[in-house]
Structures are given as structure tokens and as C-alpha cells.
Amino acid sequence: LDLNGRNIYWADLGRDVISVAKLDGTYANDLISEGLDVPHGLVLDPEDGYIYWTDWGSKPKVERASMDGNDRTTLVDTLLEQPTGIAIDFSERRLYWCDHGKYTIESSNLTGG
């Protein structure tokens, strides 16, 4: 949730899109609809203005984009099998995700390093 902007964001596995709407459900919009295979987990960093998500399709990856859907960047695309849930440790400035295929919890900094 983006409480300041009063928006909710979600990854839609069935349509392979990342979408946003106002908290009351109005103004629903697909932000990212290309190059997604099986988008799964999603987390927001409203302070810095980013969406982070996992995609466990044929080319598994962890990506981010600005909260308006622009400036998309792949952060991690090696040594992944099925990245799923994703979270941010704001105090340490680290991104954590589960890899269902490897039964691991993995991490990177917020730029993929």
C-alpha cells in the first residue's frame, strides 16, 4: 500500500501485469504489462518511489521500477529458480526474497548489488 498516495499495487499472475488503483478501487491501471512472465511478490518503497517485484517465469528475476511504472531495471537475474515473496529492510536498505525452487531466503541491496 502507498498510504500517502492512497494507492494499492498488485502483481496479477493471470494477466502477467503489475497494476495500481486508488484504495477505493477507482482509477485502476496496468503500470507494467510487457516482459513479465510470472510476476509474483511485490513490495513498495514509497519514500524513494520504487516498486520491487519477483518474476519466476522462464527467466526468473528481481526487478524494480518507479511507482509510475517508468525506469524499469532488472536487479538480479542469475542463480534464481522461483523467486516469490519479497520484502524490504528499510533500516539496512536491503531487499529480501524467498526462492521457492531453492528453498532459500536471499538478499541484495536496493540496487541489486
PDB file of C-alpha atoms in Angstrom:
ATOM      1  CA  LEU A   1       0.000   0.000   0.000  1.00  0.00           C
ATOM      2  CA  ASP A   2       1.021   3.553  -0.703  1.00  0.00           C
ATOM      3  CA  LEU A   3      -0.836   5.285   2.102  1.00  0.00           C
ATOM      4  CA  ASN A   4       0.446   8.756   1.221  1.00  0.00           C
ATOM      5  CA  GLY A   5      -0.731   8.440  -2.389  1.00  0.00           C
ATOM      6  CA  ARG A   6      -3.754   6.343  -1.295  1.00  0.00           C
ATOM      7  CA  ASN A   7      -2.906   3.657  -3.888  1.00  0.00           C
ATOM      8  CA  ILE A   8      -2.778  -0.127  -3.858  1.00  0.00           C
ATOM      9  CA  TYR A   9      -0.372  -2.009  -6.146  1.00  0.00           C
ATOM     10  CA  TRP A  10      -0.502  -5.681  -7.097  1.00  0.00           C
ATOM     11  CA  ALA A  11       1.065  -8.321  -9.353  1.00  0.00           C
ATOM     12  CA  ASP A  12      -1.562 -10.147 -11.404  1.00  0.00           C
ATOM     13  CA  LEU A  13      -0.353 -13.673 -12.235  1.00  0.00           C
ATOM     14  CA  GLY A  14      -3.288 -14.420 -14.506  1.00  0.00           C
ATOM     15  CA  ARG A  15      -2.738 -11.413 -16.755  1.00  0.00           C
ATOM     16  CA  ASP A  16       1.047 -11.042 -16.229  1.00  0.00           C
ATOM     17  CA  VAL A  17       0.827  -7.362 -15.288  1.00  0.00           C
ATOM     18  CA  ILE A  18       1.615  -5.063 -12.390  1.00  0.00           C
ATOM     19  CA  SER A  19      -1.301  -2.762 -11.656  1.00  0.00           C
ATOM     20  CA  VAL A  20      -2.296   0.137  -9.422  1.00  0.00           C
ATOM     21  CA  ALA A  21      -5.599   1.631  -8.279  1.00  0.00           C
ATOM     22  CA  LYS A  22      -6.838   4.092  -5.711  1.00  0.00           C
ATOM     23  CA  LEU A  23      -7.673   2.481  -2.364  1.00  0.00           C
ATOM     24  CA  ASP A  24     -11.373   2.743  -3.223  1.00  0.00           C
ATOM     25  CA  GLY A  25     -10.778   0.727  -6.432  1.00  0.00           C
ATOM     26  CA  THR A  26     -11.123   3.617  -8.861  1.00  0.00           C
ATOM     27  CA  TYR A  27      -8.568   4.578 -11.499  1.00  0.00           C
ATOM     28  CA  ALA A  28      -7.243   1.014 -11.934  1.00  0.00           C
ATOM     29  CA  ASN A  29      -4.374   0.977 -14.395  1.00  0.00           C
ATOM     30  CA  ASP A  30      -1.776  -1.519 -15.642  1.00  0.00           C
ATOM     31  CA  LEU A  31       1.632   0.007 -14.950  1.00  0.00           C
ATOM     32  CA  ILE A  32       3.804  -2.740 -16.400  1.00  0.00           C
ATOM     33  CA  SER A  33       2.429  -5.157 -18.976  1.00  0.00           C
ATOM     34  CA  GLU A  34       5.399  -6.108 -21.143  1.00  0.00           C
ATOM     35  CA  GLY A  35       8.200  -8.522 -20.392  1.00  0.00           C
ATOM     36  CA  LEU A  36       6.510 -10.133 -17.390  1.00  0.00           C
ATOM     37  CA  ASP A  37       6.225 -13.911 -17.335  1.00  0.00           C
ATOM     38  CA  VAL A  38       5.008 -14.901 -13.860  1.00  0.00           C
ATOM     39  CA  PRO A  39       5.118 -11.793 -11.647  1.00  0.00           C
ATOM     40  CA  HIS A  40       4.727 -12.878  -8.069  1.00  0.00           C
ATOM     41  CA  GLY A  41       5.800 -10.939  -4.996  1.00  0.00           C
ATOM     42  CA  LEU A  42       5.635  -7.145  -4.835  1.00  0.00           C
ATOM     43  CA  VAL A  43       6.777  -4.567  -2.295  1.00  0.00           C
ATOM     44  CA  LEU A  44       6.765  -0.766  -2.307  1.00  0.00           C
ATOM     45  CA  ASP A  45       9.295   1.790  -1.192  1.00  0.00           C
ATOM     46  CA  PRO A  46       7.067   4.880  -1.229  1.00  0.00           C
ATOM     47  CA  GLU A  47       9.717   7.105   0.336  1.00  0.00           C
ATOM     48  CA  ASP A  48      12.132   6.528  -2.561  1.00  0.00           C
ATOM     49  CA  GLY A  49       9.316   5.998  -5.073  1.00  0.00           C
ATOM     50  CA  TYR A  50      10.008   2.416  -6.216  1.00  0.00           C
ATOM     51  CA  ILE A  51       8.105  -0.832  -6.765  1.00  0.00           C
ATOM     52  CA  TYR A  52      10.115  -4.066  -6.414  1.00  0.00           C
ATOM     53  CA  TRP A  53       8.847  -7.436  -7.617  1.00  0.00           C
ATOM     54  CA  THR A  54       9.823 -11.015  -8.332  1.00  0.00           C
ATOM     55  CA  ASP A  55       9.127 -12.906 -11.544  1.00  0.00           C
ATOM     56  CA  TRP A  56       9.576 -16.658 -11.524  1.00  0.00           C
ATOM     57  CA  GLY A  57       8.869 -17.337 -15.180  1.00  0.00           C
ATOM     58  CA  SER A  58      11.228 -18.920 -17.711  1.00  0.00           C
ATOM     59  CA  LYS A  59      13.839 -16.214 -16.946  1.00  0.00           C
ATOM     60  CA  PRO A  60      13.485 -15.643 -13.184  1.00  0.00           C
ATOM     61  CA  LYS A  61      14.420 -12.195 -11.937  1.00  0.00           C
ATOM     62  CA  VAL A  62      14.001  -9.487  -9.330  1.00  0.00           C
ATOM     63  CA  GLU A  63      13.128  -6.095 -10.797  1.00  0.00           C
ATOM     64  CA  ARG A  64      12.201  -2.580  -9.825  1.00  0.00           C
ATOM     65  CA  ALA A  65      10.545   0.434 -11.428  1.00  0.00           C
ATOM     66  CA  SER A  66       9.435   3.835 -10.290  1.00  0.00           C
ATOM     67  CA  MET A  67       5.948   3.856  -8.810  1.00  0.00           C
ATOM     68  CA  ASP A  68       4.559   5.281 -12.055  1.00  0.00           C
ATOM     69  CA  GLY A  69       5.905   2.229 -13.958  1.00  0.00           C
ATOM     70  CA  ASN A  70       8.833   4.009 -15.626  1.00  0.00           C
ATOM     71  CA  ASP A  71      12.576   3.422 -15.212  1.00  0.00           C
ATOM     72  CA  ARG A  72      12.291  -0.378 -15.064  1.00  0.00           C
ATOM     73  CA  THR A  73      15.512  -2.154 -14.080  1.00  0.00           C
ATOM     74  CA  THR A  74      16.446  -5.798 -13.571  1.00  0.00           C
ATOM     75  CA  LEU A  75      18.288  -6.069 -10.260  1.00  0.00           C
ATOM     76  CA  VAL A  76      19.001  -9.819 -10.088  1.00  0.00           C
ATOM     77  CA  ASP A  77      18.701 -12.376 -12.892  1.00  0.00           C
ATOM     78  CA  THR A  78      21.300 -15.015 -12.069  1.00  0.00           C
ATOM     79  CA  LEU A  79      21.218 -18.001  -9.710  1.00  0.00           C
ATOM     80  CA  LEU A  80      17.439 -17.760  -9.289  1.00  0.00           C
ATOM     81  CA  GLU A  81      14.897 -20.546  -9.702  1.00  0.00           C
ATOM     82  CA  GLN A  82      11.481 -19.420  -8.392  1.00  0.00           C
ATOM     83  CA  PRO A  83      11.709 -16.099  -6.538  1.00  0.00           C
ATOM     84  CA  THR A  84       8.450 -15.433  -4.701  1.00  0.00           C
ATOM     85  CA  GLY A  85       7.800 -13.297  -1.621  1.00  0.00           C
ATOM     86  CA  ILE A  86       9.762 -10.062  -1.350  1.00  0.00           C
ATOM     87  CA  ALA A  87      10.348  -7.557   1.466  1.00  0.00           C
ATOM     88  CA  ILE A  88      12.477  -4.513   2.234  1.00  0.00           C
ATOM     89  CA  ASP A  89      14.511  -3.982   5.381  1.00  0.00           C
ATOM     90  CA  PHE A  90      14.343  -0.184   5.386  1.00  0.00           C
ATOM     91  CA  SER A  91      16.845   0.316   8.212  1.00  0.00           C
ATOM     92  CA  GLU A  92      19.520  -1.781   6.457  1.00  0.00           C
ATOM     93  CA  ARG A  93      18.448  -0.739   2.927  1.00  0.00           C
ATOM     94  CA  ARG A  94      18.266  -4.380   1.801  1.00  0.00           C
ATOM     95  CA  LEU A  95      15.853  -6.352  -0.327  1.00  0.00           C
ATOM     96  CA  TYR A  96      14.957  -9.936   0.706  1.00  0.00           C
ATOM     97  CA  TRP A  97      13.095 -12.585  -1.280  1.00  0.00           C
ATOM     98  CA  CYS A  98      12.273 -16.268  -0.962  1.00  0.00           C
ATOM     99  CA  ASP A  99      13.329 -18.662  -3.685  1.00  0.00           C
ATOM    100  CA  HIS A 100      10.759 -21.453  -3.676  1.00  0.00           C
ATOM    101  CA  GLY A 101      12.813 -23.551  -6.092  1.00  0.00           C
ATOM    102  CA  LYS A 102      15.943 -23.485  -3.921  1.00  0.00           C
ATOM    103  CA  TYR A 103      14.218 -23.250  -0.513  1.00  0.00           C
ATOM    104  CA  THR A 104      16.312 -20.210   0.376  1.00  0.00           C
ATOM    105  CA  ILE A 105      15.966 -16.627   1.509  1.00  0.00           C
ATOM    106  CA  GLU A 106      18.236 -14.349  -0.478  1.00  0.00           C
ATOM    107  CA  SER A 107      19.058 -10.669  -0.454  1.00  0.00           C
ATOM    108  CA  SER A 108      20.702  -7.765  -2.220  1.00  0.00           C
ATOM    109  CA  ASN A 109      20.998  -4.070  -1.651  1.00  0.00           C
ATOM    110  CA  LEU A 110      18.261  -1.926  -3.202  1.00  0.00           C
ATOM    111  CA  THR A 111      20.196  -1.578  -6.456  1.00  0.00           C
ATOM    112  CA  GLY A 112      20.857  -5.306  -6.901  1.00  0.00           C
ATOM    113  CA  GLY A 113      24.398  -5.470  -5.517  1.00  0.00           C
TER     114      GLY A 113
END
